[in-house]
Short mmCIF file of C-alpha atoms in Angstrom, two decimals:
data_model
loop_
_atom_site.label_atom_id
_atom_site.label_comp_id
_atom_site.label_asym_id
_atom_site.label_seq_id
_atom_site.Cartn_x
_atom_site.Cartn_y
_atom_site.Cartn_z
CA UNK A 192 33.55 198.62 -86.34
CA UNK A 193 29.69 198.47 -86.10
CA UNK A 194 26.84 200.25 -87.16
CA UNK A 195 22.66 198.75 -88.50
CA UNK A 196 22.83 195.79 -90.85
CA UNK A 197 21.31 196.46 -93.95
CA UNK A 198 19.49 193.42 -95.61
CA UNK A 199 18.67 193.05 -98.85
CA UNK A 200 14.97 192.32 -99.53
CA UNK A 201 15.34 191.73 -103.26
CA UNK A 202 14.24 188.74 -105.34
CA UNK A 203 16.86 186.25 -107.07
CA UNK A 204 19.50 183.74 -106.10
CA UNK A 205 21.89 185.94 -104.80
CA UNK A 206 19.67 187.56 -102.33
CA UNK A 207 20.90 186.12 -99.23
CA UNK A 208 24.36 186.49 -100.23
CA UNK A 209 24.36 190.40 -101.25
CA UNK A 210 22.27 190.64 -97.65
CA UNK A 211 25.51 189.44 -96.06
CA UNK A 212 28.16 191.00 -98.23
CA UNK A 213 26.64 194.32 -96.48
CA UNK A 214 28.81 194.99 -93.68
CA UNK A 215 26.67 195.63 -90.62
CA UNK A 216 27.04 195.14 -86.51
CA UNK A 217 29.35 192.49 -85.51
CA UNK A 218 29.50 190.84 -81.44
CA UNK A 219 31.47 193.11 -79.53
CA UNK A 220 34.22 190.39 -78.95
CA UNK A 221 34.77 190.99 -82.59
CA UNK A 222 36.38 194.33 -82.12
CA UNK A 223 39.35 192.74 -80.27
CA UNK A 224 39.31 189.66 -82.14
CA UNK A 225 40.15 191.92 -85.23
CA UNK A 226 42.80 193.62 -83.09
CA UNK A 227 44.31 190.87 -82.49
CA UNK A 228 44.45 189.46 -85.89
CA UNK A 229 45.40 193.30 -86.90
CA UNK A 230 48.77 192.75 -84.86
CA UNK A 231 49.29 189.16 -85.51
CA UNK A 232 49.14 190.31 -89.44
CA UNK A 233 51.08 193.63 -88.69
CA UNK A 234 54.03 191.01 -87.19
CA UNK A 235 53.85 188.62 -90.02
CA UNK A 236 54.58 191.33 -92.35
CA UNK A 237 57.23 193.09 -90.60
CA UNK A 238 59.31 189.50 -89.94
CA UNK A 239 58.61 188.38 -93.24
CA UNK A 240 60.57 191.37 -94.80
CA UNK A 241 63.29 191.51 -92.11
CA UNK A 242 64.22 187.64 -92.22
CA UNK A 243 64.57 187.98 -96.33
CA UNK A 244 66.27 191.24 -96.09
CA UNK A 245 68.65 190.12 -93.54
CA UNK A 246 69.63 186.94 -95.58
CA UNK A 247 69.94 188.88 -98.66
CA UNK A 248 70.97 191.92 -97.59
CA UNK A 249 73.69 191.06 -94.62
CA UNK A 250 74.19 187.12 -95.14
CA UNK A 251 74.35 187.18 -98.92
CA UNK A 252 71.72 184.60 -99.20
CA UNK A 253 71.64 182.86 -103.16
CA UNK A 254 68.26 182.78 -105.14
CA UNK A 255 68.43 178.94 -103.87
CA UNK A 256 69.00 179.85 -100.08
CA UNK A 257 66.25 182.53 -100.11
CA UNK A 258 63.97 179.69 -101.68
CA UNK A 259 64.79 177.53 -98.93
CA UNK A 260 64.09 180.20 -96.45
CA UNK A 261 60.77 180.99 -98.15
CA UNK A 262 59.56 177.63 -98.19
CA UNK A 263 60.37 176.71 -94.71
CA UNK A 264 57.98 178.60 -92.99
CA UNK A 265 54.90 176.55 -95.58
CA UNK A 266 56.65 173.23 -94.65
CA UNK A 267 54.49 173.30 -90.83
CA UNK A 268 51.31 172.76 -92.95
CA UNK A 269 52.50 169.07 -94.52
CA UNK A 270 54.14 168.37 -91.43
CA UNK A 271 51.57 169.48 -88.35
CA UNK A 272 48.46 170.89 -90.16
CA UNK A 273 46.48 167.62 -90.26
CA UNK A 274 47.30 166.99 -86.53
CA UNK A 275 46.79 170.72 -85.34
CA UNK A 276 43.57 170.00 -86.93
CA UNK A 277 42.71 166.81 -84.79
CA UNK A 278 43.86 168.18 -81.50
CA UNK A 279 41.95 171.59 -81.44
CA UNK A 280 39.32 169.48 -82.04
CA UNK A 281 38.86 169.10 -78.28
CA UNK A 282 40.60 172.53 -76.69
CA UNK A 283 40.12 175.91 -76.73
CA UNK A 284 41.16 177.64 -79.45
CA UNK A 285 41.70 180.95 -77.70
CA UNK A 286 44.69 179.84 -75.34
CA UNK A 287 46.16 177.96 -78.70
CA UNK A 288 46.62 181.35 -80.29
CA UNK A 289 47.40 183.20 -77.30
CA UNK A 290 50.75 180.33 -76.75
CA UNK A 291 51.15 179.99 -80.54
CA UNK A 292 51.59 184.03 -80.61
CA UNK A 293 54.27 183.96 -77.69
CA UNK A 294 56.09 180.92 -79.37
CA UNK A 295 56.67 183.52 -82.59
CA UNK A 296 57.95 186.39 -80.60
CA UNK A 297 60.27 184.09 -79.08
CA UNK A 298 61.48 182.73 -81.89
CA UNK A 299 61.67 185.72 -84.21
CA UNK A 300 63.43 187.84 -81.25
CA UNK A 301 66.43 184.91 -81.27
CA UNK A 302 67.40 186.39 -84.38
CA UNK A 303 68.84 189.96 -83.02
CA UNK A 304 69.27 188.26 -80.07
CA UNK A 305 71.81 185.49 -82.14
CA UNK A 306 72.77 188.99 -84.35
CA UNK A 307 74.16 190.90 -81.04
CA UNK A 308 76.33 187.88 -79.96
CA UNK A 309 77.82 187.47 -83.54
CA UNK A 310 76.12 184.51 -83.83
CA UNK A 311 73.45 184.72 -86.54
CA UNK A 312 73.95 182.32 -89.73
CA UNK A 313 71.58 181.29 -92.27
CA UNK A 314 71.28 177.89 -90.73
CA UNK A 315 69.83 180.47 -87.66
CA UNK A 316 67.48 182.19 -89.58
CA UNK A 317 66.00 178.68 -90.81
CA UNK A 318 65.39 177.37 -87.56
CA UNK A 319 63.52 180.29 -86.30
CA UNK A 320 61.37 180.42 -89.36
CA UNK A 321 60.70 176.84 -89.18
CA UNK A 322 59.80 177.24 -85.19
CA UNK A 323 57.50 180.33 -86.09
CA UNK A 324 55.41 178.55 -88.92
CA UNK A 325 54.60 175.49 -86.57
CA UNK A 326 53.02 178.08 -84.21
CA UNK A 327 51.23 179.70 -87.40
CA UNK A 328 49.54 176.45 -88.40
CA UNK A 329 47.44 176.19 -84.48
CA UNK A 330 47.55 179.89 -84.66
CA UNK A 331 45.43 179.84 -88.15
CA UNK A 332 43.47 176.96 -87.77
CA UNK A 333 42.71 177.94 -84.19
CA UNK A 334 40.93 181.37 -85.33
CA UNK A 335 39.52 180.22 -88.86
CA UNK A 336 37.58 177.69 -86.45
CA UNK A 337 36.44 180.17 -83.79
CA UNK A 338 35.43 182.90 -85.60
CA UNK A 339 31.99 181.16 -86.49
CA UNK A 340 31.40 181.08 -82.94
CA UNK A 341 32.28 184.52 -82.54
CA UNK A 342 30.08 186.31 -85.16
CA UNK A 343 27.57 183.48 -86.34
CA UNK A 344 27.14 181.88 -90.17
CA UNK A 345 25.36 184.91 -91.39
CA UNK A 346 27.81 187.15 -90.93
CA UNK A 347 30.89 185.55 -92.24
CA UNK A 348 31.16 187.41 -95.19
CA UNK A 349 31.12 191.12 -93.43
CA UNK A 350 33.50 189.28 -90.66
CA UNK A 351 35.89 188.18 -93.31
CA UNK A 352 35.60 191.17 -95.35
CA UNK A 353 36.70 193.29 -92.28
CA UNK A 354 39.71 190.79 -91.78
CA UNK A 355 41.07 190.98 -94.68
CA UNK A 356 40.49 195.00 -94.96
CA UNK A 357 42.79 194.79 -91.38
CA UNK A 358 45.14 192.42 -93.22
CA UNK A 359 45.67 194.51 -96.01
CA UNK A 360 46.54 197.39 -94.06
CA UNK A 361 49.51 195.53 -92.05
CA UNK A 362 51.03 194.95 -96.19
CA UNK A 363 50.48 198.63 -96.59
CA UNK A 364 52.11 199.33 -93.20
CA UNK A 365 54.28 196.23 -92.79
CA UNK A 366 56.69 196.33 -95.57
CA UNK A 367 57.22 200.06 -95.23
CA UNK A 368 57.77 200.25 -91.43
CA UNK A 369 60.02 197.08 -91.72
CA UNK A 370 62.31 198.60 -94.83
CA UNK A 371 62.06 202.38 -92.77
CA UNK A 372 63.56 200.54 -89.91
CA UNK A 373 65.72 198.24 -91.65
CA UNK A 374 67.55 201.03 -93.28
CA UNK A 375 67.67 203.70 -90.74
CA UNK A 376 68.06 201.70 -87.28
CA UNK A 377 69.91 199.00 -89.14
CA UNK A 378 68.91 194.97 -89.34
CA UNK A 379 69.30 193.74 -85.58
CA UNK A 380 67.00 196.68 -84.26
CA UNK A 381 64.77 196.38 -87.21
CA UNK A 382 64.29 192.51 -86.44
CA UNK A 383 64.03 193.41 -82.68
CA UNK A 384 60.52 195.79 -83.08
CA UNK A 385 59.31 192.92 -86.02
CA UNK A 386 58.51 190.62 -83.16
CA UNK A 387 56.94 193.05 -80.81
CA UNK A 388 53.47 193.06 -82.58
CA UNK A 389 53.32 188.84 -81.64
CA UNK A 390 53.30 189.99 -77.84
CA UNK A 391 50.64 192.71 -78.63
CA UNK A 392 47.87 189.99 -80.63
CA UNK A 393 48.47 187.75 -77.75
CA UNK A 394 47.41 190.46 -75.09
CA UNK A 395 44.07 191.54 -77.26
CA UNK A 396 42.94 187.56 -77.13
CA UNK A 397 41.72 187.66 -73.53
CA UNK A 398 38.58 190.13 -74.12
CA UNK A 399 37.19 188.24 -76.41
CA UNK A 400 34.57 185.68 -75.39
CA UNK A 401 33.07 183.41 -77.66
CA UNK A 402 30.65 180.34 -77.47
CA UNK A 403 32.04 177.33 -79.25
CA UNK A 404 29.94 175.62 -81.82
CA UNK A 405 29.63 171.47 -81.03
CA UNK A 406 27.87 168.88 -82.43
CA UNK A 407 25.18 167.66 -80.87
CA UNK A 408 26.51 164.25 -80.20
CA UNK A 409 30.24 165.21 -80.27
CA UNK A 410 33.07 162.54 -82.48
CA UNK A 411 34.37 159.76 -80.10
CA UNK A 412 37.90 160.37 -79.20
CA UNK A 413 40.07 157.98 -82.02
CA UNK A 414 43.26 157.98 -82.85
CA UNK A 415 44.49 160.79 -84.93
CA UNK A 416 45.44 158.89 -88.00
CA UNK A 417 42.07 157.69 -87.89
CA UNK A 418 40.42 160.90 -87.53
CA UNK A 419 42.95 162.43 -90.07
CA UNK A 420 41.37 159.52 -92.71
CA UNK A 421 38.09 160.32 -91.95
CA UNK A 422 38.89 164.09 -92.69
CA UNK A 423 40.31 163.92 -95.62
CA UNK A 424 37.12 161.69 -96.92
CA UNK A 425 34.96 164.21 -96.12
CA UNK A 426 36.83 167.05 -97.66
CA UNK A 427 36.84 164.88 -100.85
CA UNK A 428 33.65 163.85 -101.06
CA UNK A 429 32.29 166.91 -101.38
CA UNK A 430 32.38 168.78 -104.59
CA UNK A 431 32.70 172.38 -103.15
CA UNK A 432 35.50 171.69 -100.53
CA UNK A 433 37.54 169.49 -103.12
CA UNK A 434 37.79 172.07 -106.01
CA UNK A 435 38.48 175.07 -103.15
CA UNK A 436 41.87 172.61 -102.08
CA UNK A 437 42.57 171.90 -105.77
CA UNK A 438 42.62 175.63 -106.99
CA UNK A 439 44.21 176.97 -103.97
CA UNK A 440 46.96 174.39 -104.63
CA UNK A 441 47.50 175.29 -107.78
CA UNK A 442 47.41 178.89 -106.79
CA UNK A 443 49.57 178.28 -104.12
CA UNK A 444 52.46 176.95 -106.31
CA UNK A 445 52.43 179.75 -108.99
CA UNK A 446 52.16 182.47 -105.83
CA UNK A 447 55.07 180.49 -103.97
CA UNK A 448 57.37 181.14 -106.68
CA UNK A 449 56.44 184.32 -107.61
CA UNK A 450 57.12 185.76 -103.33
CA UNK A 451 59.87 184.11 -103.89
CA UNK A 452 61.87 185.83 -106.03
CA UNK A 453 59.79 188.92 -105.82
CA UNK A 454 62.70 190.80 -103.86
CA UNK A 455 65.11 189.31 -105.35
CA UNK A 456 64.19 190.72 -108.63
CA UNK A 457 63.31 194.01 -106.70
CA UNK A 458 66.87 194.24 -105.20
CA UNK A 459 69.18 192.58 -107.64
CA UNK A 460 66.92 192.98 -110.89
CA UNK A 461 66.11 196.34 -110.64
CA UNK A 462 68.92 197.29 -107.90
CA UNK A 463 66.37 198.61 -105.52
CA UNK A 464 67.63 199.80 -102.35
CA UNK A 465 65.94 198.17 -98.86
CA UNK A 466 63.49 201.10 -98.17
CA UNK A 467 62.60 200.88 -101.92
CA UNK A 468 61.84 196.90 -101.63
CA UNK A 469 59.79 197.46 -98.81
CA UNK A 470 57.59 200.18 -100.29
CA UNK A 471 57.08 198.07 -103.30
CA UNK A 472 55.85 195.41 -100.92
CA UNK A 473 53.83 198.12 -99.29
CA UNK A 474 52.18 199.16 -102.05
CA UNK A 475 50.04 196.06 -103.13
CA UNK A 476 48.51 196.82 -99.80
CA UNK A 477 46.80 199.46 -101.62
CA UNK A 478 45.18 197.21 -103.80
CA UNK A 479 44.78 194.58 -101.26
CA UNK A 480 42.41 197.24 -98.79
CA UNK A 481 40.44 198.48 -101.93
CA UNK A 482 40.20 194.34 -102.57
CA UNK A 483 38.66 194.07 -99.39
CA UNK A 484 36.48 196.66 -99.35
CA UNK A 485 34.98 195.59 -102.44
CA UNK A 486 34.58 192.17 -101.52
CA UNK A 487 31.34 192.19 -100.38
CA UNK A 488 30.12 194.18 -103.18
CA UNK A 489 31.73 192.07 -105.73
CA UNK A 490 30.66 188.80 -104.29
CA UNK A 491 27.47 190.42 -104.30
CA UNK A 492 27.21 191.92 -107.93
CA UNK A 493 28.71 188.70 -110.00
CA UNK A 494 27.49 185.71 -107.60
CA UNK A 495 30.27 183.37 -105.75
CA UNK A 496 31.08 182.13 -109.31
CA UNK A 497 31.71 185.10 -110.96
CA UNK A 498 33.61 186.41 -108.17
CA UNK A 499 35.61 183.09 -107.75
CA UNK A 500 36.73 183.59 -111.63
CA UNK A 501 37.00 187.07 -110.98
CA UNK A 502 40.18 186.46 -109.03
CA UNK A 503 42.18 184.67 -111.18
CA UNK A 504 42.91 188.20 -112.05
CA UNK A 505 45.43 188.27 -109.50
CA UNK A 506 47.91 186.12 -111.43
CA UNK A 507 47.13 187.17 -114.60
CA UNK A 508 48.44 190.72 -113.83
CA UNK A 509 51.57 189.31 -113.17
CA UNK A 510 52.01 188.22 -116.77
CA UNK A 511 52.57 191.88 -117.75
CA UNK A 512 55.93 192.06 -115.44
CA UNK A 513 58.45 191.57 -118.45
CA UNK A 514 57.13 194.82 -119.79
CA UNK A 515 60.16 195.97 -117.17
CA UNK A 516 62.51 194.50 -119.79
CA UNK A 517 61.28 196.66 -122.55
CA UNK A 518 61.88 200.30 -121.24
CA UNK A 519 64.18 200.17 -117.71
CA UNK A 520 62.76 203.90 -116.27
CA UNK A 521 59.23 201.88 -116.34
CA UNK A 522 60.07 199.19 -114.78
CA UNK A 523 59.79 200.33 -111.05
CA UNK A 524 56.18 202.04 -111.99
CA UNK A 525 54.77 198.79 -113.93
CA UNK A 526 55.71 196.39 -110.74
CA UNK A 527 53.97 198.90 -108.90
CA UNK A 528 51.11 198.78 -110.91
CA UNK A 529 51.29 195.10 -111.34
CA UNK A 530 51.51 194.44 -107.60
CA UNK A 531 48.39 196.61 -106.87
CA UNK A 532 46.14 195.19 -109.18
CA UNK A 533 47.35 191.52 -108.36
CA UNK A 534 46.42 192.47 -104.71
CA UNK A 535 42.61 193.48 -105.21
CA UNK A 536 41.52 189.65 -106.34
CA UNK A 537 44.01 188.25 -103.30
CA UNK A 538 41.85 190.01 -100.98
CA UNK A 539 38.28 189.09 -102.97
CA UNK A 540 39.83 185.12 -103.35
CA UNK A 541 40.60 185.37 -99.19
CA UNK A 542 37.33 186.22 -98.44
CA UNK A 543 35.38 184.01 -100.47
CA UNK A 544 37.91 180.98 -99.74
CA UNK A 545 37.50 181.61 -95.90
CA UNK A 546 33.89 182.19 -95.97
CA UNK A 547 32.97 179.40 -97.95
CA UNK A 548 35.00 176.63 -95.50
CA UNK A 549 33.53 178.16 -92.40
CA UNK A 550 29.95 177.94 -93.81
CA UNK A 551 30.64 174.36 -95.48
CA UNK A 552 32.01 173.01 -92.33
CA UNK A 553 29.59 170.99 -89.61
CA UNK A 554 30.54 173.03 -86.61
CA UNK A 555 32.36 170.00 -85.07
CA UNK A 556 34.20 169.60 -87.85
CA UNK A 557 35.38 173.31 -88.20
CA UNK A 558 39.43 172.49 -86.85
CA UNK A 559 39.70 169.56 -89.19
CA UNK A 560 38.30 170.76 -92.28
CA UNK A 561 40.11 173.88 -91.90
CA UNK A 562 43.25 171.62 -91.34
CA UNK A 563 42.63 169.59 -94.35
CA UNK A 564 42.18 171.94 -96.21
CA UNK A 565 44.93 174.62 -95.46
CA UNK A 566 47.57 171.53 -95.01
CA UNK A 567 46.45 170.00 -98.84
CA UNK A 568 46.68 173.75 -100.29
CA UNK A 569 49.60 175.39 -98.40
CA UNK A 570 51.60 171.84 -98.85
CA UNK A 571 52.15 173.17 -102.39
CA UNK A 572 53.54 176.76 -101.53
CA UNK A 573 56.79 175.56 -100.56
CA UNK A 574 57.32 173.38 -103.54
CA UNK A 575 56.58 176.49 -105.39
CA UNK A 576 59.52 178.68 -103.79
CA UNK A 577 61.87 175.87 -104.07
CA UNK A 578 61.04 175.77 -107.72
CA UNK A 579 60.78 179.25 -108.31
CA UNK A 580 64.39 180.11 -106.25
CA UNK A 581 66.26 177.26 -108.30
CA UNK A 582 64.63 178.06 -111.67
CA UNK A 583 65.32 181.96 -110.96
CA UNK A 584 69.09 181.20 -110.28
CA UNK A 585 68.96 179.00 -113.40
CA UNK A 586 67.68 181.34 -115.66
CA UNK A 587 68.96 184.58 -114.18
CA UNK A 588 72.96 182.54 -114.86
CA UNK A 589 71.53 182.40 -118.43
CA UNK A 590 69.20 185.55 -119.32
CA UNK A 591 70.62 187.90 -116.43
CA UNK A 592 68.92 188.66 -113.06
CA UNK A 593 65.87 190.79 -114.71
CA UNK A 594 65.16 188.84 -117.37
CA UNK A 595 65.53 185.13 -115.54
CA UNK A 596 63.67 186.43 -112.36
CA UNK A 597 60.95 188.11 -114.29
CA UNK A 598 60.20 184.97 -116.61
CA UNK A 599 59.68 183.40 -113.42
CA UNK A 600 57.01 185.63 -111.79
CA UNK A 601 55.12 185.67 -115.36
CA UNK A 602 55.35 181.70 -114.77
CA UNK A 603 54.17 181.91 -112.03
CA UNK A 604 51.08 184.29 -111.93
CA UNK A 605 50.09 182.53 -115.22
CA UNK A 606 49.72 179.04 -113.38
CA UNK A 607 47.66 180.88 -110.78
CA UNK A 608 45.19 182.04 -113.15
CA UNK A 609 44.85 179.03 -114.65
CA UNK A 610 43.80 177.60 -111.46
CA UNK A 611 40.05 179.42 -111.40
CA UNK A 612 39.00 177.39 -114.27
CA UNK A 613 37.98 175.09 -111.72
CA UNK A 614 34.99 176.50 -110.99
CA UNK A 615 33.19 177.31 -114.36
CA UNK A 616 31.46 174.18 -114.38
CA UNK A 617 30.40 173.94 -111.39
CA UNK A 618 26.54 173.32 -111.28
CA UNK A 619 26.80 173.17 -107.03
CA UNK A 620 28.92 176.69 -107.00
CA UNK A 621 25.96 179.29 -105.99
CA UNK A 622 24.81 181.52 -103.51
CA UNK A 623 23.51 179.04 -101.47
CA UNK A 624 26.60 177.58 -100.49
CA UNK A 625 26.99 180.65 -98.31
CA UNK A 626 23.86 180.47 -96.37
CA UNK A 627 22.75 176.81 -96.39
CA UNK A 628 23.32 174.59 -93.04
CA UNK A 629 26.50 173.02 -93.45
CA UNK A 630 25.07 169.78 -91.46
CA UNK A 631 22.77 169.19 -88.16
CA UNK A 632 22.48 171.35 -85.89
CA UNK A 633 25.25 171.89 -83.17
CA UNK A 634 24.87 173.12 -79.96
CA UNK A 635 26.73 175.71 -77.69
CA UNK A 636 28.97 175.13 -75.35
CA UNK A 637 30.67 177.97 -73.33
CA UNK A 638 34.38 178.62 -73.93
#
């Protein structure tokens, strides 16, 4: 987890940034922050999988239901992000995520909880999604704000980097644990052990000690729709912040519909058994680890421009999915593919996106802008798998399941591309946005 920081003593723009996108010694706190968010991510995946996979799979869930079900989890951002973002604002962010992490377990163990009594419905499975993602929205805000405090400004990038490197390896684990166990154990055990790793992230929280970054004269205490105005302002006055929300809307839409209908067209397209679905999922992990690894050194070799374009990547590789239609024993080996290579510009887009915010923020406006932010982009990821389960039912009634489903995930990925031509224009978008003070100086204030 640590070792000497290299720094780059080159000439050139990009000096400061490639200095950073070496990976070098990070707080010790760090170590179980990242085991923590290791767990957290490891539980996400596992649930994620189970919940789909138990509608589909033992509730008989339509393209539209599993839309619904997909989106519902997104719909905390619209509804609580903005206000999550006001009210850890003045708390500690560490007991947030510690209660938001036991709130999941308890609502994702209902469900073979509901499944032993004969109880479980798709009306259930709703409800505890629903419960879950209003725990992810403090959960997400609460550690995108206090990991500046934990590892400083000039280390976001390795930070991040590292993150997403831990993420990745929960989708290469995840999927494939949660379809192993699905299909051996059965879906009520399978859904039990998917809700363990909440209780495990929560335990690894109280190590870590961090100082919390204030301003020096902190915001009066307003009322929230007040503060929520004054957010939003901010975020779109400035140039950087603004185009970051618009293209990870956009992104957001085209990706909502693509996850989607991703299984559907796994399962029912390509007739995919559970174990298979999850090792598909599994394997964009592959490409989502070397992604992170990378990062650094991509951010580093092409500039934050470059690399920001660089990632529109990720949808475009989706446009080659309805080569499956053209030659059915390829069709498991080009989603493969397809779902690797997607995965390696996810990772790069995460760690740029996250890095930027956290070193564009004033550090006593990290909750809020984070809020803003994630609540204006995320708002559009449910509208996306509403549109992309309805459309997919539409078009799979007319074309058939592989052909409807996969003109829906080429629709999809291509709208996501589309969104990094945001940033070509940009005469603000450089290396310096990465290292420059976001605003005055803060102070410290233990946690």
């Amino acid at each position: 987890m640590s070792g000497p920081t290299a720094r780059a003593q080159e000439a050139g723009g990009s000096a400061g940034l490639r200095a950073r996108a070496v990976t070098g010694g990070l707080p010790g706190g760090f170590g179980w922050f990242w085991c923590g968010q290791t767990m957290s991510g490891l539980g996400d995946r596992l649930t994620a999988f189970t919940v789909q996979s138990v509608a589909i799979l033992s509730l008989g869930a339509s393209s539209a239901q599993v839309g619904v079900l997909s989106a519902t989890g997104w719909l905390a951002y619209p509804a609580l992000g903005l206000v999550a973002g006001v009210a850890l604002a003045h708390v500690r962010r560490k007991g947030v995520m510690v209660a938001a992490e036991l709130v999941r377990f308890a609502a994702f163990v209902s469900v073979p909880v509901a499944a032993l009594a004969g109880r479980l419905t798709l009306t259930h499975l709703v409800v505890a999604v629903a419960v879950a993602g209003a725990a992810t929205v403090f959960f997400d805000i609460g550690g995108q704000s206090y990991l500046p405090s934990l590892v400083g400004r000039d280390q976001l990038v390795a930070a991040n980097s590292r993150l997403s490197g831990a993420d990745s390896l929960t989708k290469l684990a995840g999927p494939a644990l949660a379809g192993v166990a699905f299909g051996v154990v059965g879906p009520t055990p399978a859904a039990a052990l998917a809700a363990a790793p909440f209780l495990l992230s929560a335990a690894a929280r109280a190590p870590v000690r961090a100082v919390e970054l204030l301003p020096v004269r902190p915001y009066p205490r307003e009322p929230v729709g007040a503060r929520v105005r004054r957010e939003l302002r901010f975020v779109r006055d400035h140039p950087l912040l603004r185009l970051l929300v618009a293209r990870a809307a956009l992104r957001g839409f085209g990706t909502g519909a693509v996850d989607a209908v991703l299984l559907l067209f796994a399962y029912r397209g390509l007739g995919l058994s559970s174990v298979g679905g999850g090792l598909l999922l599994a394997s964009g992990a592959v490409g989502a680890l070397a992604g992170a690894v990378l990062a650094s050194r991509i951010i580093g070799r092409f500039g934050t421009r470059g690399a920001l374009l660089l990632t529109g990547l990720e949808g475009v590789s989706w446009l080659a999915v309805p080569l499956c239609l053209l030659w059915t024993p390829a069709a498991v080996p080009v989603l493969v593919l397809v779902r690797g290579f997607s995965a390696v510009w996810l990772s790069v887009w995460g760690v740029l996106d996250a890095s930027l915010r956290q070193a564009l923020a004033p550090p006593g406006r990290q909750s809020t802008v984070h809020a803003v932010t994630r609540t204006l982009s995320f708002s559009t990821v449910p509208l996306g798998s509403l549109a992309g389960g309805l459309t997919g039912g539409a078009l799979s009634a007319w074309l058939g399941w592989t052909a409807g489903l996969g003109t829906v995930i080429a629709a999809g990925g291509l709208l996501a591309a589309a969104s990094v031509l945001l940033f070509r224009k940009e005469p603000l978008l450089n290396d310096h946005a990465l290292t420059a003070p976001p605003g005055p100086p803060g102070s410290r204030r233990p946690e």
